[in-house]
PDB file of C-alpha atoms in Angstrom:
ATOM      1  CA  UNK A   1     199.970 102.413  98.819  1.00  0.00           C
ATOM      2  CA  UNK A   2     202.417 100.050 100.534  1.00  0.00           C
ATOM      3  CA  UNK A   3     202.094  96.688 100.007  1.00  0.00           C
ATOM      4  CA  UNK A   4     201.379  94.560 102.531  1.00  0.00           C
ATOM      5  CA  UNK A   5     204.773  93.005 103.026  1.00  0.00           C
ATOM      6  CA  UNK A   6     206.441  96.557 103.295  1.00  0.00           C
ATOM      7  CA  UNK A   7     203.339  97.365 106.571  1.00  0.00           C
ATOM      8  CA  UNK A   8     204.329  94.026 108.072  1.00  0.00           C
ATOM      9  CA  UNK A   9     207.926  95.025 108.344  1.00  0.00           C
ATOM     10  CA  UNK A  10     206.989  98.566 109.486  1.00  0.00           C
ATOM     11  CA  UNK A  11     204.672  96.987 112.627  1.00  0.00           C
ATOM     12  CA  UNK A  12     207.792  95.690 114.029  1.00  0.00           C
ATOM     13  CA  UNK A  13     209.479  98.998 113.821  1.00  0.00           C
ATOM     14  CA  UNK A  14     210.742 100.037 117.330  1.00  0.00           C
ATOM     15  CA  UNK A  15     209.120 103.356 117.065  1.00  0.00           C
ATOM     16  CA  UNK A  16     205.424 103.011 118.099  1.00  0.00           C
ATOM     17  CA  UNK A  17     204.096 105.789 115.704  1.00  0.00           C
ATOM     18  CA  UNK A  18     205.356 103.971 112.771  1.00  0.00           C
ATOM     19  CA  UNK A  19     203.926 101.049 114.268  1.00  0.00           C
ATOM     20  CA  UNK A  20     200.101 103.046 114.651  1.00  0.00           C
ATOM     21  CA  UNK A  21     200.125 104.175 111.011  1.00  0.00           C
ATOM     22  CA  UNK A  22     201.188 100.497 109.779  1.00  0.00           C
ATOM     23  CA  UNK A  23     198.066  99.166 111.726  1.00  0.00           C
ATOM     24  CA  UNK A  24     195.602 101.895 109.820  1.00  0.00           C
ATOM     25  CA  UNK A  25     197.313 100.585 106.812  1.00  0.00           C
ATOM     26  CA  UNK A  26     196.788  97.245 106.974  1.00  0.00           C
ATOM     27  CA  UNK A  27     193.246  97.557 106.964  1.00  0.00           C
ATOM     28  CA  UNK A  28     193.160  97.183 103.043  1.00  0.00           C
ATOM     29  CA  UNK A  29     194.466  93.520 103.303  1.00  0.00           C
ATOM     30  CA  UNK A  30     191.585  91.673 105.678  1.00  0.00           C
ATOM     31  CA  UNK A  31     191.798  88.665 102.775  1.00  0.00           C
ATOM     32  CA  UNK A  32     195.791  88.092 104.187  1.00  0.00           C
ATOM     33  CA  UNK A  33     195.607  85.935 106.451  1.00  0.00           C
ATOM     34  CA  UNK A  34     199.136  87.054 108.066  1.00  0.00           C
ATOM     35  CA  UNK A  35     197.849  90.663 107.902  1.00  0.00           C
ATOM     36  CA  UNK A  36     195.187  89.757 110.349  1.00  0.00           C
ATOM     37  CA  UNK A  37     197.379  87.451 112.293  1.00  0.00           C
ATOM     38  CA  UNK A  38     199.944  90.295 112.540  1.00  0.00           C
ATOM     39  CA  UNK A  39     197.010  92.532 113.277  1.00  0.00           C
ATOM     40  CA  UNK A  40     195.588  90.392 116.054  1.00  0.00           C
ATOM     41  CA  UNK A  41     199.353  89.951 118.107  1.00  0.00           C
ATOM     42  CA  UNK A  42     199.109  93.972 117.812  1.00  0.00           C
ATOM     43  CA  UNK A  43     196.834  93.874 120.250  1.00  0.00           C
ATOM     44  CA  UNK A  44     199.141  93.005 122.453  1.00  0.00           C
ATOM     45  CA  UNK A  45     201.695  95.610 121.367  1.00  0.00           C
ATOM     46  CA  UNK A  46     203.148  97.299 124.518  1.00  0.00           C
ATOM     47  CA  UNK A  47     202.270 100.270 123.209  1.00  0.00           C
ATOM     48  CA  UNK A  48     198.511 101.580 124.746  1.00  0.00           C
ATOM     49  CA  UNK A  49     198.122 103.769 121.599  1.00  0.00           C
ATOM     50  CA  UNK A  50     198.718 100.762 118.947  1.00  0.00           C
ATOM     51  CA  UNK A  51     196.670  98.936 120.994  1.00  0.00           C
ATOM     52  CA  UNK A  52     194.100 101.134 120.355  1.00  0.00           C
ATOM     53  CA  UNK A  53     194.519 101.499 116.932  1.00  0.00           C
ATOM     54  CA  UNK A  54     194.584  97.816 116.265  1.00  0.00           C
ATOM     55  CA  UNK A  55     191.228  97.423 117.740  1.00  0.00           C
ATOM     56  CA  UNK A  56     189.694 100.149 115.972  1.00  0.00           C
ATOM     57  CA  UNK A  57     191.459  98.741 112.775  1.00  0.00           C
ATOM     58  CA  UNK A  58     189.853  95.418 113.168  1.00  0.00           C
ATOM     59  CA  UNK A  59     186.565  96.622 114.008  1.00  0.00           C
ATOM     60  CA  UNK A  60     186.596  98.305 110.430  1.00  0.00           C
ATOM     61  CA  UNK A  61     187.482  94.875 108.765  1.00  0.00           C
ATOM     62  CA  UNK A  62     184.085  92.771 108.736  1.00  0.00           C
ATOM     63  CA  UNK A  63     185.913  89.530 106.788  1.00  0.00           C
ATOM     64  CA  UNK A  64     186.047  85.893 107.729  1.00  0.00           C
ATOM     65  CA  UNK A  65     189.674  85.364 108.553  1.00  0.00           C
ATOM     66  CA  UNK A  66     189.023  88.641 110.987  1.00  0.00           C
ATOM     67  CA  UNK A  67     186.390  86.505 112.827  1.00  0.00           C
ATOM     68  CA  UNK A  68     188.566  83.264 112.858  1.00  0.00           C
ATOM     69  CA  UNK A  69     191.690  85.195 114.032  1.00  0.00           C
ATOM     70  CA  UNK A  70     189.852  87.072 116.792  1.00  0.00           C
ATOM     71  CA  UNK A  71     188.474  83.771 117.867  1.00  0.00           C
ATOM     72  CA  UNK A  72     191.777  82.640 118.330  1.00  0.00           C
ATOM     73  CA  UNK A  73     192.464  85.739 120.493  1.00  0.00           C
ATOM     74  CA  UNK A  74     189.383  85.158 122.614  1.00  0.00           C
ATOM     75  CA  UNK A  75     191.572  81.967 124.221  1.00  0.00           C
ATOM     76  CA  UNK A  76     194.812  84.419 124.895  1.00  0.00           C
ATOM     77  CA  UNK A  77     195.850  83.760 128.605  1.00  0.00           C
ATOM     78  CA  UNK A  78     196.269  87.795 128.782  1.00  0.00           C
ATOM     79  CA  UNK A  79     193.041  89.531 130.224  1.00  0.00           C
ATOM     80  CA  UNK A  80     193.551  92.638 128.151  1.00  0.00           C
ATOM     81  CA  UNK A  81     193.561  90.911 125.061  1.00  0.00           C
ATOM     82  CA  UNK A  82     191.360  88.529 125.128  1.00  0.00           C
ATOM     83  CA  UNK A  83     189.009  91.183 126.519  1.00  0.00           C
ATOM     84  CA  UNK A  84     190.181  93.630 123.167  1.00  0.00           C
ATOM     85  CA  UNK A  85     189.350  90.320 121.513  1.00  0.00           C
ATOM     86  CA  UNK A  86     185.441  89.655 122.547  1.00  0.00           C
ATOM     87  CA  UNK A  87     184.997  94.394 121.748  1.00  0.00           C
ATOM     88  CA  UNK A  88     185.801  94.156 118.394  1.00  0.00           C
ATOM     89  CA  UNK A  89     183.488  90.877 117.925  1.00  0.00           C
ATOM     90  CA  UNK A  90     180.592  92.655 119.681  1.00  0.00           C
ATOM     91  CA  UNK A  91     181.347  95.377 116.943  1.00  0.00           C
ATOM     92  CA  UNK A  92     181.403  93.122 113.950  1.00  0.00           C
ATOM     93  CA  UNK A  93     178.326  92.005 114.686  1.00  0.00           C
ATOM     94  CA  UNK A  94     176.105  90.024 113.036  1.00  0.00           C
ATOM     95  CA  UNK A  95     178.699  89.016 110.440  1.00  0.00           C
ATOM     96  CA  UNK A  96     180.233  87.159 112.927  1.00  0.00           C
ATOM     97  CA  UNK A  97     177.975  84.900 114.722  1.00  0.00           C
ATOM     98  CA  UNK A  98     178.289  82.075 111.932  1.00  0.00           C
ATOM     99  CA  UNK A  99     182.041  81.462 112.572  1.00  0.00           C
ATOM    100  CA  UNK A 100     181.584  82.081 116.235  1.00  0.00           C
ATOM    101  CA  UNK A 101     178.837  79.438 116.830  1.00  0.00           C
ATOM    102  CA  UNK A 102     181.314  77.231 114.598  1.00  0.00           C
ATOM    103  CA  UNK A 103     183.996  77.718 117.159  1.00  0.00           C
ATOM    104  CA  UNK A 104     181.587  77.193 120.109  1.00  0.00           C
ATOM    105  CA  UNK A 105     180.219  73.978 118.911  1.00  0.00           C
ATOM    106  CA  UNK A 106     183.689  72.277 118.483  1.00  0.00           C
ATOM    107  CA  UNK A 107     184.915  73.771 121.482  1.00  0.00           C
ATOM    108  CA  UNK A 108     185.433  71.414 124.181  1.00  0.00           C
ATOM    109  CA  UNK A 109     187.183  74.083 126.592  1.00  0.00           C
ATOM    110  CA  UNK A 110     184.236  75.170 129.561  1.00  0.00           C
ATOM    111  CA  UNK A 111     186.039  78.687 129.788  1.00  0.00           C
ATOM    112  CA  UNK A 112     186.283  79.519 125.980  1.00  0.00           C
ATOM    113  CA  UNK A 113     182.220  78.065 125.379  1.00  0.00           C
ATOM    114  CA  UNK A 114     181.424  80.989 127.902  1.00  0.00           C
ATOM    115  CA  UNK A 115     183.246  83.627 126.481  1.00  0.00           C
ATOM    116  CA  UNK A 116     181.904  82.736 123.195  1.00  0.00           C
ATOM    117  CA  UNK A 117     178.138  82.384 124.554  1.00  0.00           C
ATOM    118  CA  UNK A 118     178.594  85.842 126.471  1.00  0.00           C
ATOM    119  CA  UNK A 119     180.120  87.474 122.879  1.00  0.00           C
ATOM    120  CA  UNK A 120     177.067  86.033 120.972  1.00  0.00           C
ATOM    121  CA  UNK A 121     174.756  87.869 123.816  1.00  0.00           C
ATOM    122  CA  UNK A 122     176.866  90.973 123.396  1.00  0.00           C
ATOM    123  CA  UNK A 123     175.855  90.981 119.533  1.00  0.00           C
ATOM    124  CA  UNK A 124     172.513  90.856 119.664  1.00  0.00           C
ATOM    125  CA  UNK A 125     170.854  89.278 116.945  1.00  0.00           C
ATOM    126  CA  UNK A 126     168.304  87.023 116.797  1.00  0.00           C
ATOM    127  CA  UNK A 127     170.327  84.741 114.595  1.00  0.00           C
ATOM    128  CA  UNK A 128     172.240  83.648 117.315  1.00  0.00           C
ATOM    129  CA  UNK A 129     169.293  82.178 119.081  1.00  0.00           C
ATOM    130  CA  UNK A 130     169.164  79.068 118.215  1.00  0.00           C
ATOM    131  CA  UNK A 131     172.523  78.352 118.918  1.00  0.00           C
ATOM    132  CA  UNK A 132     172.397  79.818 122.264  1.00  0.00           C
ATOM    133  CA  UNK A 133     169.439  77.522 123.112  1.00  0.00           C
ATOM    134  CA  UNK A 134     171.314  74.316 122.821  1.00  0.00           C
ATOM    135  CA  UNK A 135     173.590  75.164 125.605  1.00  0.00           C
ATOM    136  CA  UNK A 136     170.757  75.895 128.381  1.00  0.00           C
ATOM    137  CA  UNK A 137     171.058  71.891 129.080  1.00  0.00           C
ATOM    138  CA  UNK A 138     174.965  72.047 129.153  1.00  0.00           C
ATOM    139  CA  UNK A 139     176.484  70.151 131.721  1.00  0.00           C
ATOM    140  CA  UNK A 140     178.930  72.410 133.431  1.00  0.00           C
ATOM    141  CA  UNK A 141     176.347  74.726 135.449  1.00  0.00           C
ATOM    142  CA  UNK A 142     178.303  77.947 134.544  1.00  0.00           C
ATOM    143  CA  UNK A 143     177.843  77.010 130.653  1.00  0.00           C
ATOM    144  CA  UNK A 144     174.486  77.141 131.504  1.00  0.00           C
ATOM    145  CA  UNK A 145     174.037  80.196 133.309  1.00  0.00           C
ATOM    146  CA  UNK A 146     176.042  81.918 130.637  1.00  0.00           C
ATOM    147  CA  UNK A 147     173.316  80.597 127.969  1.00  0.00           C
ATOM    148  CA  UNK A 148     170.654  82.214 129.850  1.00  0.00           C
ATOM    149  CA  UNK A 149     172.072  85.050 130.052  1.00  0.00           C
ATOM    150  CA  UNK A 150     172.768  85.786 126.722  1.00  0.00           C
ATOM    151  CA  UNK A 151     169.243  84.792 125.541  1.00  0.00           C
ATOM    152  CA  UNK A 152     168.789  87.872 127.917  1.00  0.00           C
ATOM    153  CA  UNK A 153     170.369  90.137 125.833  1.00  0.00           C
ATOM    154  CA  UNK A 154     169.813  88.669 122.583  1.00  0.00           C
ATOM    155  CA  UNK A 155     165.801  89.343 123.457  1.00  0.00           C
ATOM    156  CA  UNK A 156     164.119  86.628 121.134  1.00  0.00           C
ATOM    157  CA  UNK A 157     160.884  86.137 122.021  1.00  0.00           C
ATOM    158  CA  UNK A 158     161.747  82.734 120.414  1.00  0.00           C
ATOM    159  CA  UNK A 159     163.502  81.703 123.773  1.00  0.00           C
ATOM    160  CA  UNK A 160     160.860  82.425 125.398  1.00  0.00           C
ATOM    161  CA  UNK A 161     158.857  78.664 125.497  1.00  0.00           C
ATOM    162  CA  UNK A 162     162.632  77.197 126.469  1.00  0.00           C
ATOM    163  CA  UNK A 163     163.075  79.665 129.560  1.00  0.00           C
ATOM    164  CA  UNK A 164     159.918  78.974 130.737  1.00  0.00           C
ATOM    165  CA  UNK A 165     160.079  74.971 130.789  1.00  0.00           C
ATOM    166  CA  UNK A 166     163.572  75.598 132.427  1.00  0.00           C
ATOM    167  CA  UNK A 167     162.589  77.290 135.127  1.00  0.00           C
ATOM    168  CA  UNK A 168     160.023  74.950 136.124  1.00  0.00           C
ATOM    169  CA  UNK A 169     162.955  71.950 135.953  1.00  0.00           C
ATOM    170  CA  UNK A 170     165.482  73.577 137.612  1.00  0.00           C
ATOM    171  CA  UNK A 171     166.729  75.485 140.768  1.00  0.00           C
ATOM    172  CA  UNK A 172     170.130  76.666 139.969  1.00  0.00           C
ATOM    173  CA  UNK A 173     169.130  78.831 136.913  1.00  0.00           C
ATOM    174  CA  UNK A 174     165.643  80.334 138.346  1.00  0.00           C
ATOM    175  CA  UNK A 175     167.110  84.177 139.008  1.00  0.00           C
ATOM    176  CA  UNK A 176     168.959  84.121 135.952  1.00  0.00           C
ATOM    177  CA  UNK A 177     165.448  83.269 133.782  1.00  0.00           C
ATOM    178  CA  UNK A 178     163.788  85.565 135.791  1.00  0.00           C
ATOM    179  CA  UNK A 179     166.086  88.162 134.429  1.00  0.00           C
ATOM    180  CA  UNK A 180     166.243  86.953 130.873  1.00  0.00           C
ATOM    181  CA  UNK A 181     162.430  86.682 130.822  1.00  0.00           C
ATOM    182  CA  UNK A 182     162.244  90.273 132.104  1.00  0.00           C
ATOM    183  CA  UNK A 183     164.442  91.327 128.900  1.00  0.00           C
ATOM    184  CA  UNK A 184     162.796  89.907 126.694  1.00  0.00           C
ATOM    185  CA  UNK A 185     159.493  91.688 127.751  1.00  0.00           C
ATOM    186  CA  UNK A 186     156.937  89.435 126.030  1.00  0.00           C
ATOM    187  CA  UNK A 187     153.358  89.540 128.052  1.00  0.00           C
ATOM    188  CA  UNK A 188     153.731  85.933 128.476  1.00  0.00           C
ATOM    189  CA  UNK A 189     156.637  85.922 130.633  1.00  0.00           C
ATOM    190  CA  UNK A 190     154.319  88.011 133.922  1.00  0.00           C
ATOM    191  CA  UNK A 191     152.643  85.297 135.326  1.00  0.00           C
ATOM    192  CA  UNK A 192     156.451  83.480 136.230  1.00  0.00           C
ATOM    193  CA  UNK A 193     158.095  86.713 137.071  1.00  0.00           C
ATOM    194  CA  UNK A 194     154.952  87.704 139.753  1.00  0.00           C
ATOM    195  CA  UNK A 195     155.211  84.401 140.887  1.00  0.00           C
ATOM    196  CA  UNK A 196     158.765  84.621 141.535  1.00  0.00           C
ATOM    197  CA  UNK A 197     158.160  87.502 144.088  1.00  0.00           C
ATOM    198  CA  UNK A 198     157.044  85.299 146.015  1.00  0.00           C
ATOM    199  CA  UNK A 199     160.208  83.432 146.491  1.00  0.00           C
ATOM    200  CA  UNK A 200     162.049  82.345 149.694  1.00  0.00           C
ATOM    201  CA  UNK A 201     165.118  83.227 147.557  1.00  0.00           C
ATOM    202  CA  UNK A 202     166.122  86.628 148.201  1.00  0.00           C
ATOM    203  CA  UNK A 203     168.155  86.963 145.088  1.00  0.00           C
ATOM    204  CA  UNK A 204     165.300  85.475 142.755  1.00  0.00           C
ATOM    205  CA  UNK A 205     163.100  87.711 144.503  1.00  0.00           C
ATOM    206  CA  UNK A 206     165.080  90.842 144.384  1.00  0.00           C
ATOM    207  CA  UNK A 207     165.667  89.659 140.442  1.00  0.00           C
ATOM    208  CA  UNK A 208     161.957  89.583 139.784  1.00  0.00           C
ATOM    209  CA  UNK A 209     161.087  93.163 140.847  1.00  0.00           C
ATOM    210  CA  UNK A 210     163.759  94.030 138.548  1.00  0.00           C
ATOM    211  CA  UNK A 211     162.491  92.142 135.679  1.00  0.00           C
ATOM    212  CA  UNK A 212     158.877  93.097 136.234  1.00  0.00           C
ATOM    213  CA  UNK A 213     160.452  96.914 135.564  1.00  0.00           C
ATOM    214  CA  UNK A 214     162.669  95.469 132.513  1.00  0.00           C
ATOM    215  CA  UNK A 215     159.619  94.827 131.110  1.00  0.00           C
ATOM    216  CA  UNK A 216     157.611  97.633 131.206  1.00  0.00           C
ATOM    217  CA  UNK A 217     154.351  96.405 131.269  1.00  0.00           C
ATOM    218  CA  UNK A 218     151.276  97.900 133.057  1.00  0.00           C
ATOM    219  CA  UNK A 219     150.349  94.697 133.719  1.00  0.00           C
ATOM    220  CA  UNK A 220     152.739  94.817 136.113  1.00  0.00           C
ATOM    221  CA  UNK A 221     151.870  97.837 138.300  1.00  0.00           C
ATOM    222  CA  UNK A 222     149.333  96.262 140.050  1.00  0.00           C
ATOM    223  CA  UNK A 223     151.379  93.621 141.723  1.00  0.00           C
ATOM    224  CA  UNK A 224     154.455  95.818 142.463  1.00  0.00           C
ATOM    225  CA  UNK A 225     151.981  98.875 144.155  1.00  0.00           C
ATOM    226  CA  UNK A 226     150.285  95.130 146.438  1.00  0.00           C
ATOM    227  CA  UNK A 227     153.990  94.583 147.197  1.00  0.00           C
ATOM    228  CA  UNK A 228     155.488  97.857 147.871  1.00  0.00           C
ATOM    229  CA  UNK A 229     152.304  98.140 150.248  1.00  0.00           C
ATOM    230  CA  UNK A 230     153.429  94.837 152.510  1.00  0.00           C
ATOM    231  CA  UNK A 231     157.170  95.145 152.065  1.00  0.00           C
ATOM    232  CA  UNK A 232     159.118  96.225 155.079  1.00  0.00           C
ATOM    233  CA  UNK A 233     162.388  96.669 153.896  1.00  0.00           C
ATOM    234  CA  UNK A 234     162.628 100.393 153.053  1.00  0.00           C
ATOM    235  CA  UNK A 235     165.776 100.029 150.417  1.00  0.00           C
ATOM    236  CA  UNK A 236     163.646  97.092 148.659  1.00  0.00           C
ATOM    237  CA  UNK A 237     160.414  99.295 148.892  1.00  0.00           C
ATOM    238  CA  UNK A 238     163.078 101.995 146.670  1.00  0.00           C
ATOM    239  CA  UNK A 239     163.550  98.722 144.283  1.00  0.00           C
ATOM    240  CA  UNK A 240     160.327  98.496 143.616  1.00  0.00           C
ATOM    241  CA  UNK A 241     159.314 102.129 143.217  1.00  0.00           C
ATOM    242  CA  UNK A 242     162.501 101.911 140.636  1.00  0.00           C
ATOM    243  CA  UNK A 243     160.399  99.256 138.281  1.00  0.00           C
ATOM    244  CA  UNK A 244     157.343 101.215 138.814  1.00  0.00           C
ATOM    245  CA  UNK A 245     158.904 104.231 137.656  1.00  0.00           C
ATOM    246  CA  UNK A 246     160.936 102.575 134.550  1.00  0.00           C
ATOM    247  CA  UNK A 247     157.062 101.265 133.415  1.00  0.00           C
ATOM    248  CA  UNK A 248     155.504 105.054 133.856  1.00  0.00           C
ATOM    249  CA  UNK A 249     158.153 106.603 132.466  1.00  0.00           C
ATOM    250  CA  UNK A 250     157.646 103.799 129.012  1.00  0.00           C
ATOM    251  CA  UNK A 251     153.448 104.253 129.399  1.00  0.00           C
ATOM    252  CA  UNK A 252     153.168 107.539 131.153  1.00  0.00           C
ATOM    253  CA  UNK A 253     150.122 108.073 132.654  1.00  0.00           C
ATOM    254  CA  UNK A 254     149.855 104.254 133.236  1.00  0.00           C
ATOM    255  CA  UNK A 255     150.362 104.573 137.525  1.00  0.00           C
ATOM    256  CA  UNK A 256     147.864 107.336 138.080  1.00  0.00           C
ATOM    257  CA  UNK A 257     144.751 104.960 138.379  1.00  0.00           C
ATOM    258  CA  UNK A 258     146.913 102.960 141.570  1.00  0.00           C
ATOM    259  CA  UNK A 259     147.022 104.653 144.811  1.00  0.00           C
ATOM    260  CA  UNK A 260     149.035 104.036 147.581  1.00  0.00           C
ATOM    261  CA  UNK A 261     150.411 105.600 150.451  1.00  0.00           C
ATOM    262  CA  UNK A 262     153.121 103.409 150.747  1.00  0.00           C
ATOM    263  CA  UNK A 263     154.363 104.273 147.085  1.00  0.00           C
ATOM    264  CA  UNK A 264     153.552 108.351 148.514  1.00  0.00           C
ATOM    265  CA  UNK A 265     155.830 107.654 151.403  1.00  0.00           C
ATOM    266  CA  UNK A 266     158.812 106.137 148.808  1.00  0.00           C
ATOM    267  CA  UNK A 267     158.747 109.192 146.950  1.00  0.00           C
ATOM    268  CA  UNK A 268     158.423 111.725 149.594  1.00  0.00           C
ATOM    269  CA  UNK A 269     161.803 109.637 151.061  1.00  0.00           C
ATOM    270  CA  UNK A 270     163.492 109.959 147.478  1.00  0.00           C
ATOM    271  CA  UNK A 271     162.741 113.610 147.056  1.00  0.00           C
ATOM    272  CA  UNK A 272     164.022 114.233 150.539  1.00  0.00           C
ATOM    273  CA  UNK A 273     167.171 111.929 150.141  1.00  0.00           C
ATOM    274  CA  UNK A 274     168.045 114.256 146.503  1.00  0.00           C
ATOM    275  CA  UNK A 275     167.469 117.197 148.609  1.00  0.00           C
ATOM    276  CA  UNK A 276     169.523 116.119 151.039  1.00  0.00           C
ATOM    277  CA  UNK A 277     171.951 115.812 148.754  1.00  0.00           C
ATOM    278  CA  UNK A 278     172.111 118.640 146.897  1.00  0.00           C
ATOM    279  CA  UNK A 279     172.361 120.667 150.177  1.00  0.00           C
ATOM    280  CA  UNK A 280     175.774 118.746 150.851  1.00  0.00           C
ATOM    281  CA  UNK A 281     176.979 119.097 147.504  1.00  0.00           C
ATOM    282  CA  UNK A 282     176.313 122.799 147.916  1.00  0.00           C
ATOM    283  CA  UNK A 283     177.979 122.583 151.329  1.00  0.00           C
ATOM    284  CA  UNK A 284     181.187 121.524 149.540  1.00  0.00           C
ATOM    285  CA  UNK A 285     181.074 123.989 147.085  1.00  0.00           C
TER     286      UNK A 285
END
């Protein structure tokens, strides 16, 4: 095998093939710290294919100076590579949340704490919770928002006593909770989320029938078959007859005890908009 100097010299070869197979190389060295800088400016290499490459490479390469180099990406002024930056720490996963909540906590840029928070969301893991929590009372509101969301995705039920007591203090952040509450999916979260349908704020309100499908509870049919009854909007009635399907389809069997012509009439106008449909598509053919 070449040694690591030899690949270095070969990624600045002109010839972008030579350049791809010096990337899969260099995947034996992740302790080198100027492999994995030299690996990290590849991913700005003008080539598309070493771009690839590089991001696959580093993917493959679950060490410590990965993390810290990719971290160092995530704050590139280029879109495309800090973007290439945040995939391959969503695929490192778990591995990486320790240097990344390291980063976030000294971090005193607004714009790098949120692409940090939204990575740690993107992972998944339950150890990131904690961290995450902390920056619900952030000062900058889009900090904040970014918190809750991730909590969202991360889908602790440990979050769930801080969402809660949030929503009560605050107004910018309710449809956001509503929607990280709905994630999560814990029983206790149904008594906010029915109580959010009755918001004067459309998005909030729009956010809760969503969540009340997100989490899949029977619990929740009765309210949404009440609602789909009174509402008079015929694309939000469809909204709702979405969450009441995403619950049947998790407990089937769970909507047949709820009847309502209202919820009849949805489906009859979904059936008939697919058949619609089809006949066009067939049209074109």
């Amino acid at each position: 095998m070449a040694t690591a100097e030899v690949l270095l010299e070969q990624l600045k070869n002109t010839d972008p093939n030579l350049r791809r197979k010096a990337v899969r190389s260099l995947t034996a060295y992740p302790e080198n710290k100027d492999v994995v800088a030299a690996l990290c400016e590849a991913l700005g290499d003008p080539n598309k294919g070493v771009q690839n490459i590089t991001i696959e490479a580093l993917s493959s390469m679950p060490h410590e100076n990965v993390v810290l180099g990719l971290i160092n990406v995530v704050k590139s002024p280029d879109l495309n590579t800090r973007n290439a930056g945040m995939t391959i720490l969503r695929n490192l996963g778990s591995m990486a949340i320790a240097p990344i909540v390291t980063a976030l906590n000294a971090s005193e840029d607004v714009d790098e704490k949120i692409q940090l928070l939204v990575i740690l969301g993107d992972i998944k893991s339950h150890l990131a919770t904690d961290a995450v929590i902390k920056y619900i009372d952030n000062e900058d509101d889009n900090v904040k928002t970014t918190a809750v969301e991730s909590l969202g995705k991360i889908q602790d039920p440990k979050a769930v006593k801080v969402l809660l007591e949030t929503y009560k203090n605050t107004d910018i952040l309710k449809y956001s909770i509503v929607e990280a509450l709905g994630n999560i999916a814990v029983e206790d979260v149904l008594p906010v989320l029915i109580g959010a349908l009755e918001s004067g704020d459309m998005l909030e309100y729009f956010t809760a029938i969503g969540a009340l499908g997100a989490t899949e509870s029977p619990n929740a049919i009765e309210v949404l078959c009440k609602k789909i009854d009174t509402e008079e909007d015929a694309g939000t009635r469809r909204l709702i007859f979405k969450s009441l399907a995403q619950i049947e389809q998790a407990n089937p069997g769970s909507i047949k005890n709820f009847t309502s012509d209202s919820l009849v009439n949805v489906l009859v106008g979904l059936l008939d908009n697919h058949d619609r449909s089809e006949e066009h598509t067939s049209e074109l053919q």
